[in-house]
CSV table of C-alpha atoms in Angstrom, one decimal:
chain,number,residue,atom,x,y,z
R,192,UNK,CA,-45.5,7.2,58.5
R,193,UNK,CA,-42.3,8.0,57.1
R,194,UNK,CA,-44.1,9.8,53.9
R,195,UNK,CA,-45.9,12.5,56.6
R,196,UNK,CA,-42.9,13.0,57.7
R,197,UNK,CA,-41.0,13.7,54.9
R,198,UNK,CA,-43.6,16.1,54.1
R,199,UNK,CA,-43.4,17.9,57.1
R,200,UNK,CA,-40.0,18.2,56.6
R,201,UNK,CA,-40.4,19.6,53.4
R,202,UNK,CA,-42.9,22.6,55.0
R,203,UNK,CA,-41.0,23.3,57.9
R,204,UNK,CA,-39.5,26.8,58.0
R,205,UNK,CA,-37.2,28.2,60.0
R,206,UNK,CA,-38.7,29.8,63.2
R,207,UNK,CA,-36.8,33.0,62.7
R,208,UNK,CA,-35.7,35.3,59.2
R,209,UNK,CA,-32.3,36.7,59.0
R,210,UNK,CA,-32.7,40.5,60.4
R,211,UNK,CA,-30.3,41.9,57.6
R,212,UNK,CA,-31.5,40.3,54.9
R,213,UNK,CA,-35.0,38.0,55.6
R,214,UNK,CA,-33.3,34.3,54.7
R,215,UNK,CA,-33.6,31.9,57.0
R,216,UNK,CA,-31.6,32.9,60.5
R,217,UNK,CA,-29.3,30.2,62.1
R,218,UNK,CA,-28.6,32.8,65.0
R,219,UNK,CA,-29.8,34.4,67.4
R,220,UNK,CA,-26.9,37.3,69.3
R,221,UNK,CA,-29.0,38.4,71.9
R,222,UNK,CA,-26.6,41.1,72.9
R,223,UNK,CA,-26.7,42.7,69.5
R,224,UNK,CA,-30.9,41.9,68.9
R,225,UNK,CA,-29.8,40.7,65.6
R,226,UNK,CA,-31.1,37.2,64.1
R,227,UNK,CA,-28.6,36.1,61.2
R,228,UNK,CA,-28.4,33.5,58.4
R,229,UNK,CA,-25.0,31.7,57.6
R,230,UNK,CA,-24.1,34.4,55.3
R,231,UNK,CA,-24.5,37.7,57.5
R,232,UNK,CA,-23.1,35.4,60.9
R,233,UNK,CA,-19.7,35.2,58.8
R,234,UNK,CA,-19.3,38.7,58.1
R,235,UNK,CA,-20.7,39.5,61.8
R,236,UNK,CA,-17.8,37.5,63.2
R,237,UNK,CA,-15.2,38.9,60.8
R,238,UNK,CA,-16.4,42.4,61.3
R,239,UNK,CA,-15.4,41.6,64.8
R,240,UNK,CA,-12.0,40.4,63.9
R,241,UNK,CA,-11.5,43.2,61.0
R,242,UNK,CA,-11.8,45.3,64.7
R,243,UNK,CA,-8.6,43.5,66.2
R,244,UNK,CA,-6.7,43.6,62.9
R,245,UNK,CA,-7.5,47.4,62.4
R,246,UNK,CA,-6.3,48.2,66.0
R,247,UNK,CA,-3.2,45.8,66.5
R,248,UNK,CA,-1.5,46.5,62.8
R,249,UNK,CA,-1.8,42.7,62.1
R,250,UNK,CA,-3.3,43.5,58.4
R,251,UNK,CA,-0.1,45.7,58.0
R,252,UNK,CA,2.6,43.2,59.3
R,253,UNK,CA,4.8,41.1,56.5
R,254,UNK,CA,4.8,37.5,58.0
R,255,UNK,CA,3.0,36.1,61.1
R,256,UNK,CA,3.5,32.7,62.5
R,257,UNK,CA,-0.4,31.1,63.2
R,258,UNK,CA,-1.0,28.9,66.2
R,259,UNK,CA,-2.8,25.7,65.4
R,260,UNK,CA,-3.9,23.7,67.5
R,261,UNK,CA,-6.6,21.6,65.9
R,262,UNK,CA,-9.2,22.3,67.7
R,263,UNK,CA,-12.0,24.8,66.7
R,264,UNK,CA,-11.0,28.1,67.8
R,265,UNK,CA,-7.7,28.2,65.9
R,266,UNK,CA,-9.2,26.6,62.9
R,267,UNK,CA,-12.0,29.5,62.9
R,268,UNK,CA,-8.9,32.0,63.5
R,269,UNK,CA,-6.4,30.8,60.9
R,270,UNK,CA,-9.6,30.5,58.0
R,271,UNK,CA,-10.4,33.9,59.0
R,272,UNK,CA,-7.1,35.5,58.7
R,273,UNK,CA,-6.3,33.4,55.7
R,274,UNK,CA,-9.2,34.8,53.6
R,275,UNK,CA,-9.5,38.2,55.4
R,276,UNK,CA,-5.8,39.0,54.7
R,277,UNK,CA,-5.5,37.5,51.4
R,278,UNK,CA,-5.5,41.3,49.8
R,279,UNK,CA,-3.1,42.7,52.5
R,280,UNK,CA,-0.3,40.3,51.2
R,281,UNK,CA,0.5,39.1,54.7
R,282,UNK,CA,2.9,36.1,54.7
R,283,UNK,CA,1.2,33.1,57.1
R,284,UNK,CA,2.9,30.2,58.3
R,285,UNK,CA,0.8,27.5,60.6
R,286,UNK,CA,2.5,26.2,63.3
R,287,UNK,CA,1.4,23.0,65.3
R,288,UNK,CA,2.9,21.0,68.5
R,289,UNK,CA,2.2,17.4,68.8
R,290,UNK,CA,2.7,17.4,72.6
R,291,UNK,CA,2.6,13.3,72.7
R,292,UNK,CA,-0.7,13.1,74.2
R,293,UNK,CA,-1.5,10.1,72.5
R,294,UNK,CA,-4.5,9.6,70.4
R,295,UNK,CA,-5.9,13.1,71.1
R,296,UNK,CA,-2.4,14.7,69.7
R,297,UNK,CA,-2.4,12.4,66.5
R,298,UNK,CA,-6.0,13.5,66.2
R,299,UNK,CA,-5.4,17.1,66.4
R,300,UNK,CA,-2.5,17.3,64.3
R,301,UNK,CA,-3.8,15.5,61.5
R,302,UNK,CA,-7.0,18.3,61.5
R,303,UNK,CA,-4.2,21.1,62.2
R,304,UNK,CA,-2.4,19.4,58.8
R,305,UNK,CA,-5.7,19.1,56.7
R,306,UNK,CA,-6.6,23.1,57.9
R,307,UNK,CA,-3.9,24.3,56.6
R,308,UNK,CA,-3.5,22.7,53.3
R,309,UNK,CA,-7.3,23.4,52.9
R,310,UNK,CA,-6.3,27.6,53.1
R,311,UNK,CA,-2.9,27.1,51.4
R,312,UNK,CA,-0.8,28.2,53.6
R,313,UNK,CA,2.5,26.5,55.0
R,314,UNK,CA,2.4,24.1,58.2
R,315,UNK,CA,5.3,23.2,60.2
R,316,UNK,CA,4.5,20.6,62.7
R,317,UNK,CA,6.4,20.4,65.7
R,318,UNK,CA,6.5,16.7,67.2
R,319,UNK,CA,8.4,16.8,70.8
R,320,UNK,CA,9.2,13.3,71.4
R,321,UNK,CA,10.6,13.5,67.6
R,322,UNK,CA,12.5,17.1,68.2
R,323,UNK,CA,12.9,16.7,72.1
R,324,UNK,CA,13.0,13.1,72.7
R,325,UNK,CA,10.2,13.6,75.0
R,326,UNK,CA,6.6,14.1,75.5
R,327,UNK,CA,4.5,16.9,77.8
R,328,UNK,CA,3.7,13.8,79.7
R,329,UNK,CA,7.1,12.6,79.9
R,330,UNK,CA,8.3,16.0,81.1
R,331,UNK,CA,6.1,16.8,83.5
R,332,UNK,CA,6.4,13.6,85.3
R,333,UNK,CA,9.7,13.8,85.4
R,334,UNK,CA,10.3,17.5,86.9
R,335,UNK,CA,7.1,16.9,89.0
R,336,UNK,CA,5.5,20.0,87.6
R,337,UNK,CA,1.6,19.8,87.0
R,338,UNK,CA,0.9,18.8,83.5
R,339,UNK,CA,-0.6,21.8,82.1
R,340,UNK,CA,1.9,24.4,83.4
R,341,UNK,CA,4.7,22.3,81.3
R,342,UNK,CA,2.3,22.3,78.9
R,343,UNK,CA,1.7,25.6,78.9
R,344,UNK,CA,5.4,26.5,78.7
R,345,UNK,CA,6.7,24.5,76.2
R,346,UNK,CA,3.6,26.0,73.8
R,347,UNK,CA,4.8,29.6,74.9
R,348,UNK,CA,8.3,28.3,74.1
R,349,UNK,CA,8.2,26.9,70.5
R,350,UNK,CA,5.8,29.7,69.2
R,351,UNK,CA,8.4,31.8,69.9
R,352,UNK,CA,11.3,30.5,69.2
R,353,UNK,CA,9.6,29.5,65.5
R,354,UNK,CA,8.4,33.4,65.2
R,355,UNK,CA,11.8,34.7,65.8
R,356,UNK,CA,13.5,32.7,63.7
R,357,UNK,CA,11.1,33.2,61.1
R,358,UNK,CA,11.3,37.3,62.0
R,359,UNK,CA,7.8,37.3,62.2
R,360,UNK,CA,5.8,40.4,63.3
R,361,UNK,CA,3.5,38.6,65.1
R,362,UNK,CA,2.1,35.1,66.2
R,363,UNK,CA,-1.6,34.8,66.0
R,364,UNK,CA,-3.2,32.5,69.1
R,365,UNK,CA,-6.8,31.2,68.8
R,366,UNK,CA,-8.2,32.7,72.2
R,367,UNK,CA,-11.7,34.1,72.3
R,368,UNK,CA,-13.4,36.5,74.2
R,369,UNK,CA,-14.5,33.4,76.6
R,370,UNK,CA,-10.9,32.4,77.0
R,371,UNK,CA,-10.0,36.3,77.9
R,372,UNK,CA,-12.6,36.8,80.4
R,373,UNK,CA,-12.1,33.4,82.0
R,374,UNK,CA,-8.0,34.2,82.2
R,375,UNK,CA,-8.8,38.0,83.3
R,376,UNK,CA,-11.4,36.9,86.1
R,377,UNK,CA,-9.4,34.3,87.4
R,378,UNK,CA,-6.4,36.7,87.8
R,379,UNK,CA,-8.3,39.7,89.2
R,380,UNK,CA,-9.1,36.9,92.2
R,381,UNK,CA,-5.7,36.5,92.7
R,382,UNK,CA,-4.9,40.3,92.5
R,383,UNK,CA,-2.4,39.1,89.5
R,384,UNK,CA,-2.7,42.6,87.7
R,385,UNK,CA,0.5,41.9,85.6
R,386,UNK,CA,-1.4,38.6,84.6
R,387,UNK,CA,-4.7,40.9,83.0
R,388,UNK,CA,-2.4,43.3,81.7
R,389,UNK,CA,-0.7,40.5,79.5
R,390,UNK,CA,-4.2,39.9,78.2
R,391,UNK,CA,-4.9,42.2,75.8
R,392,UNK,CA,-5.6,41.8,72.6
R,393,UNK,CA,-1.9,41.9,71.4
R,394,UNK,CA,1.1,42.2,73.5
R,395,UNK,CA,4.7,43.9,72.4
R,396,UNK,CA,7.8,42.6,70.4
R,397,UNK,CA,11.1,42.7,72.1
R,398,UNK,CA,13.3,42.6,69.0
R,399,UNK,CA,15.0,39.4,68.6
R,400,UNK,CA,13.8,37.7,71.9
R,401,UNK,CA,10.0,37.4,72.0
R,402,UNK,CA,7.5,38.3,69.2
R,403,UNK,CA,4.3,40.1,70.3
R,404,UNK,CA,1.0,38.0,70.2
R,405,UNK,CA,-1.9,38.8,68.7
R,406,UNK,CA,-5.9,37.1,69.2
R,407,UNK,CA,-7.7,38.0,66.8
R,408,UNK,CA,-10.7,36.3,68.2
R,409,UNK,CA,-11.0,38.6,70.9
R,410,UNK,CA,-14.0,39.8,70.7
R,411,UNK,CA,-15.3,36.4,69.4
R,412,UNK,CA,-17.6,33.8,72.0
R,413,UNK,CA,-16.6,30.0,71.7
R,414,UNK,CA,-20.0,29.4,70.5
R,415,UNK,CA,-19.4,31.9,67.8
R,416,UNK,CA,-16.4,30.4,66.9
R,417,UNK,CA,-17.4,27.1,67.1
R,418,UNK,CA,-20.8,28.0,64.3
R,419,UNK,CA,-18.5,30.0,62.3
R,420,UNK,CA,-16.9,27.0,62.0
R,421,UNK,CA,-19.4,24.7,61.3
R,422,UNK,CA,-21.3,26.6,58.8
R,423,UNK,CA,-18.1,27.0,56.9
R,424,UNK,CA,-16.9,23.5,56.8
R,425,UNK,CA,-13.5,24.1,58.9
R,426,UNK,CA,-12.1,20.9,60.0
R,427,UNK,CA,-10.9,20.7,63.4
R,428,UNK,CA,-10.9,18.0,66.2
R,429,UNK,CA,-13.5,18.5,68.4
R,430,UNK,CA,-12.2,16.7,71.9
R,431,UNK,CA,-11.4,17.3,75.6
R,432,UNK,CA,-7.7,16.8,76.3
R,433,UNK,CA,-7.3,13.7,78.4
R,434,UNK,CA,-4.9,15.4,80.4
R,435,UNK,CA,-7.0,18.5,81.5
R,436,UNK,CA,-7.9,18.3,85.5
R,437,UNK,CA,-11.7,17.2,86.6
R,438,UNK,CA,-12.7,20.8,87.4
R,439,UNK,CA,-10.3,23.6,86.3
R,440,UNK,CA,-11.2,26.7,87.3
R,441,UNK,CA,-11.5,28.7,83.8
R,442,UNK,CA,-14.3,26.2,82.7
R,443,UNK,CA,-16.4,26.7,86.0
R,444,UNK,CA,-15.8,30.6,85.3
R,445,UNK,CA,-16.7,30.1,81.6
R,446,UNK,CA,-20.1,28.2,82.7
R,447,UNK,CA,-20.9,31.2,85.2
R,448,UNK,CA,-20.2,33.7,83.1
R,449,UNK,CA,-22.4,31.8,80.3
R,450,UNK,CA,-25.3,31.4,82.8
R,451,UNK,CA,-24.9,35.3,83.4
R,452,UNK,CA,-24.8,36.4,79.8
R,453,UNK,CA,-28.1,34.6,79.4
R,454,UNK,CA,-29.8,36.5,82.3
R,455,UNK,CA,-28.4,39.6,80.7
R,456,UNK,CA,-27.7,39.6,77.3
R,457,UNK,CA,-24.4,41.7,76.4
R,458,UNK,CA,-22.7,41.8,80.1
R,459,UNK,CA,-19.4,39.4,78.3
R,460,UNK,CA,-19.1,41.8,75.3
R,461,UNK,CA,-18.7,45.1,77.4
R,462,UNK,CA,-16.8,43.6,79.9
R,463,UNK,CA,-14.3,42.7,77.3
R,464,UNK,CA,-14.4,46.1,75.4
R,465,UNK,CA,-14.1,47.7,79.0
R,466,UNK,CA,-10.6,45.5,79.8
R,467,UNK,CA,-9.4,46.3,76.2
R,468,UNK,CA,-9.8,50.2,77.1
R,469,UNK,CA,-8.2,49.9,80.6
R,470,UNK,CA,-5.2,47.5,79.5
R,471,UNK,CA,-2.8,50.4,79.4
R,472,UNK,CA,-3.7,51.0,83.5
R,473,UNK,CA,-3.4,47.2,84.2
R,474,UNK,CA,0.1,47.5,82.6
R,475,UNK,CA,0.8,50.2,84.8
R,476,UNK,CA,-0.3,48.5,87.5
R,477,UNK,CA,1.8,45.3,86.8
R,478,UNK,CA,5.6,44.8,87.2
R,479,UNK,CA,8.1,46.0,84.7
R,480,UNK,CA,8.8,43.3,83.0
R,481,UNK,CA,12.5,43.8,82.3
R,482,UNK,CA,13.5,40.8,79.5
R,483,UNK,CA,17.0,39.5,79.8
R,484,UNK,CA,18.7,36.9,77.2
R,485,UNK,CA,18.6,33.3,78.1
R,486,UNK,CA,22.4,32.0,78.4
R,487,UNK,CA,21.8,29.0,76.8
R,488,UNK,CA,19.4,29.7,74.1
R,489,UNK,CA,19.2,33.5,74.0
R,490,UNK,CA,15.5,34.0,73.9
R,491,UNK,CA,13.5,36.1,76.0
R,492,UNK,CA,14.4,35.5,80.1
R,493,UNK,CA,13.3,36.8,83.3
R,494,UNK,CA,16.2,35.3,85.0
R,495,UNK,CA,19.7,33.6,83.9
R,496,UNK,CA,18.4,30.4,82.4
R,497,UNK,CA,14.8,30.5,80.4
R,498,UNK,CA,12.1,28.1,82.3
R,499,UNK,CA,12.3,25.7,78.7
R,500,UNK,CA,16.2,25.6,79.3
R,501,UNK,CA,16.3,25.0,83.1
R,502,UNK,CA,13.1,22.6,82.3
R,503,UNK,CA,14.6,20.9,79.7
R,504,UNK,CA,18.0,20.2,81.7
R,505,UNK,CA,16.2,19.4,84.7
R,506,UNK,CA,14.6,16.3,82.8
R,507,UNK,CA,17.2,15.5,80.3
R,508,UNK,CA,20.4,16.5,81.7
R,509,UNK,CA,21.3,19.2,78.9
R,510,UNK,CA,18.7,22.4,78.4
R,511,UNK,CA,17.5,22.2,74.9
R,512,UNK,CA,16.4,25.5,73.9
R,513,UNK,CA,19.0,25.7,71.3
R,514,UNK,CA,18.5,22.3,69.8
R,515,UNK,CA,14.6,23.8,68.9
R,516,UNK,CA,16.2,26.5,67.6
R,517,UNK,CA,18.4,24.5,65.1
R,518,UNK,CA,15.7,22.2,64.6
R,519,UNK,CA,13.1,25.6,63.3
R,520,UNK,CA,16.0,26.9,61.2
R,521,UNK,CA,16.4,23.5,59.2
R,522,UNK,CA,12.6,23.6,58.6
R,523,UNK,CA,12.6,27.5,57.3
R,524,UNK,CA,15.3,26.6,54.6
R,525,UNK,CA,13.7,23.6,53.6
R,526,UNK,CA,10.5,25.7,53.3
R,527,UNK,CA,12.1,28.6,51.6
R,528,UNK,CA,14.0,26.3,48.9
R,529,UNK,CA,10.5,24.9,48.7
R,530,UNK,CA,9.0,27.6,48.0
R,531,UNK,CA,11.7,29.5,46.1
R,532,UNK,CA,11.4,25.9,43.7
R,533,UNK,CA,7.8,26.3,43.1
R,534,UNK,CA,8.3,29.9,42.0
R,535,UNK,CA,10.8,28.3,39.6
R,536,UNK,CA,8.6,26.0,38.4
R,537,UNK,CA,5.3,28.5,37.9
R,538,UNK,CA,7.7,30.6,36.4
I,198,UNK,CA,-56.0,18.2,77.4
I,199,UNK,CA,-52.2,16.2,78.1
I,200,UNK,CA,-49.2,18.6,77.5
I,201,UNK,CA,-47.8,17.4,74.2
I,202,UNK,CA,-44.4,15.2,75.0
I,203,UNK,CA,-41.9,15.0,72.3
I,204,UNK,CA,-39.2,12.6,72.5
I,205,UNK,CA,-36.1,13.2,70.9
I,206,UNK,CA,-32.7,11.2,70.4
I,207,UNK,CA,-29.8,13.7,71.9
I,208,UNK,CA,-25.6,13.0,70.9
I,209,UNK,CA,-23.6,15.2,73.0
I,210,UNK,CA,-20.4,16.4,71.6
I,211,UNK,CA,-17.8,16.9,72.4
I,212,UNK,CA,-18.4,14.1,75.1
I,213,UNK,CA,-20.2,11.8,73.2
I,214,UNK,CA,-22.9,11.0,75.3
I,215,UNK,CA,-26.4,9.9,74.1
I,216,UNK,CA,-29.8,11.5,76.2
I,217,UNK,CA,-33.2,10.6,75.2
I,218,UNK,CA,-35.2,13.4,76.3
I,219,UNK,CA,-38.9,13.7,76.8
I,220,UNK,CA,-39.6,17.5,76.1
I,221,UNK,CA,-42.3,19.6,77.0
I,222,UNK,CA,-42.2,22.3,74.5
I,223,UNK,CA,-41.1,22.0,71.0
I,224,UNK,CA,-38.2,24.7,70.6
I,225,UNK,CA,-34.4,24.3,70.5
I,226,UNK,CA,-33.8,26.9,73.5
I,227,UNK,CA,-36.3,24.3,75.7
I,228,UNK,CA,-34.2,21.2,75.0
I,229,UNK,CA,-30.9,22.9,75.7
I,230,UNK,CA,-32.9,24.2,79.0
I,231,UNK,CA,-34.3,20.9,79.6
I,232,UNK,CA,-30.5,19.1,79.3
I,233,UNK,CA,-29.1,22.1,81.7
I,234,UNK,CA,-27.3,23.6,79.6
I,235,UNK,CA,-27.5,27.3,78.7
I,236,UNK,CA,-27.8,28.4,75.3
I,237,UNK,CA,-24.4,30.5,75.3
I,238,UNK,CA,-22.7,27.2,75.7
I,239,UNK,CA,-24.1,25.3,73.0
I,240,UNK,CA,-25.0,25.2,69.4
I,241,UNK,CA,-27.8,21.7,68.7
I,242,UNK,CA,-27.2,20.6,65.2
I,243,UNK,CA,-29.8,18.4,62.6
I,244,UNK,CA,-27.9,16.8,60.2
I,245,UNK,CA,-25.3,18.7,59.9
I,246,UNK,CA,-27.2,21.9,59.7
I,247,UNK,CA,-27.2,24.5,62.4
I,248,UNK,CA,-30.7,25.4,64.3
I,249,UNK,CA,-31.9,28.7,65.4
I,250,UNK,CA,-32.7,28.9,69.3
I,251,UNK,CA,-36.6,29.4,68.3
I,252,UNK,CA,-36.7,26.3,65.8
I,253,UNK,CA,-39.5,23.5,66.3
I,254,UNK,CA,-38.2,20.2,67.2
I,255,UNK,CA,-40.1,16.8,65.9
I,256,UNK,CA,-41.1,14.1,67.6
I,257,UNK,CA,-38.6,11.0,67.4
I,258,UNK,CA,-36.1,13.2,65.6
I,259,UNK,CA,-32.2,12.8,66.4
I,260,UNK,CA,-29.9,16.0,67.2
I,261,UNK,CA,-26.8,16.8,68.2
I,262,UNK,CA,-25.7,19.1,70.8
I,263,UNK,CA,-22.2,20.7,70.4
I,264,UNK,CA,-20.9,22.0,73.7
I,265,UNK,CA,-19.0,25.1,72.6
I,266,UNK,CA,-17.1,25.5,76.2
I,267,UNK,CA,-14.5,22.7,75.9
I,268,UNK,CA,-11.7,22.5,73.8
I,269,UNK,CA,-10.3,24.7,71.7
């Protein structure tokens, strides 16, 4: 029995040939008509973020701060930009957060670690309970905030506060083009138009207190993402978060909009090329978003004290936006005498 | 003449759940239909190797199913 098998394994083909170049397709991007082998998908996904990188100057800037989180759209992103921008001598240094989510964050930040060793590029991992004292968890329970909206903050936070420190040009998130229309959807239901306009595929420095964002994987599906990194061997952790609610809304959108796209092939690539071309009227749309200084940390604020700081002092009694700060500027000079060492050494 | 009935050994991932399915049809895009899932969502894996939407399942084989929606 097993024999016949084998030997039908041996004959099998592959139902479909790659339409560039006839090899066996792994593919099929119905939107595009194309059928594609391992080789052509990787340049059709990095033609798409060569688009982003073209348009938002990211190939041009001198250092950008990459958001890892472990999981397989940031590990698609940072391989991309690490061998994409090789030639363009941009500086990259990998940031992960280990939020104290238990086993999933010890999971995810070991990948995030092993990712970025794998491309060679610098990794400063961010522990809360080790910088903070205290865990998302912790934080959240303790303010009475939901979960993912301190979560969400305290990400937004320590990217920033890393890039400006590091005077970075940029920081690089891992959202796709599933992310962006799931966000963008659920803001246009609640006529948030100030919400779609900060989704665009990179958003503005304010010198010194925020650093613009960029996504390179904008134009990029999560199942894309998620083949692109298969095929090339990216590790990343693949796992829900054990904190995430029973039925957000993004992922109901996501499977809509999924069911849609299969009815008619293409509808989740125009709509995002569409909202890319109309971001400058949702901006005009939106509020002015006036930044002010933070009193207590001096990064980007809306009002007197930063939502970290007041968080922060809320749960701890002291806000800690400038203990981060300390803590990121220890790192960098450990990581420039580091480096500066090495270039000693190969010297 | 009995529709041909395959029966395959399905791992979904990220959630780790284990299916067996009895298919009727033989092609990757009918067993992602068959598990209600759509095809955007998903990409169903044989030994660590990626399958095209149109390739021909066996009978008794084992697959994985990647849900691509979860994550990130």
């Amino acid at each position: 029995m097993r024999m016949v098998k084998s030997s039908q394994l041996y004959v099998r083909r592959a139902a479909a040939s790659c339409s560039v170049c006839g090899a066996p397709a792994v593919v099929r991007i119905s939107y595009a008509r194309l059928d594609l082998c391992t080789l052509h998908f990787r340049e059709f996904v990095e033609r798409k973020i060569a688009r982003i990188l073209k348009k938002t100057g990211l190939s041009r800037a001198r250092r950008v701060i990459v958001a890892v989180s472990g999981g397989k759209d940031s590990a698609a992103m940072l391989y991309a930009l690490a061998s994409m921008l090789k030639k363009d001598n941009v500086e990259l240094i990998g940031v992960h957060i280990n939020l104290g989510l238990g086993e999933y964050s010890e999971e995810s930040m070991k990948k995030a670690h092993e990712l970025c060793h794998r491309v060679g590029i610098p990794c400063i991992i961010v522990e809360l309970e080790k910088v903070l004292g205290v865990t998302v968890p912790e934080l959240a329970k303790r303010a009475r905030r939901p979960t993912c909206s301190v979560c969400g903050l305290v990400k937004r936070y320590i990217l920033n506060a890393v890039a400006v420190e590091a005077d970075a040009d940029y920081v690089a998130t891992g959202h796709t083009a599933d992310d962006i229309i799931a966000y963008t959807l659920k803001e246009f239901m609640f006529q948030n138009m100030d919400g779609v306009s900060k989704l665009a595929p990179s958003t503005s420095t304010v010198k010194g207190l925020a650093v613009g964002r960029v996504r390179p994987l904008y134009e990029v599906t999560e199942r894309e993402s998620l083949l692109y990194s298969l095929i090339n061997g990216i590790p990343f952790h693949h796992s829900e978060c054990p904190y995430r609610p029973r039925a957000p809304i993004e992922q109901r959108i996501k499977e809509f909009v999924n069911k849609l796209e299969e009815e008619h092939p293409g509808i989740k690539i125009t709509y995002i090329r569409r909202l890319e071309r109309n971001m400058g009227m949702y901006h005009s749309w939106g509020r002015e978003s006036s930044y002010g200084r933070c009193k207590h940390c001096g990064l980007a604020s809306s009002g007197v004290v930063c939502g970290f700081c007041r968080l922060t002092e809320k749960v701890t009694g002291k806000p800690l936006g400038e203990k981060v700060r300390a803590w990121i500027r220890g790192v960098l000079a450990s990581l420039r005498a580091e480096e500066s060492l090495m270039e000693v050494r190969g010297s | 003449m009995a529709k041909d009935v395959k029966r395959l050994h399905v791992v979904i991932l990220p959630d780790n759940v284990k299916k067996n399915v009895e298919l009727e049809g033989s092609r990757v895009k009918e067993l992602v239909k068959a598990l209600g899932m759509s095809i955007e969502e998903v990409v169903v894996v044989r030994e660590g190797r990626p399958l095209h939407e149109d390739d021909i399942v066996e009978d008794g084989e084992e697959l994985t199913v990647i849900r691509a929606a979860s994550g990130g």
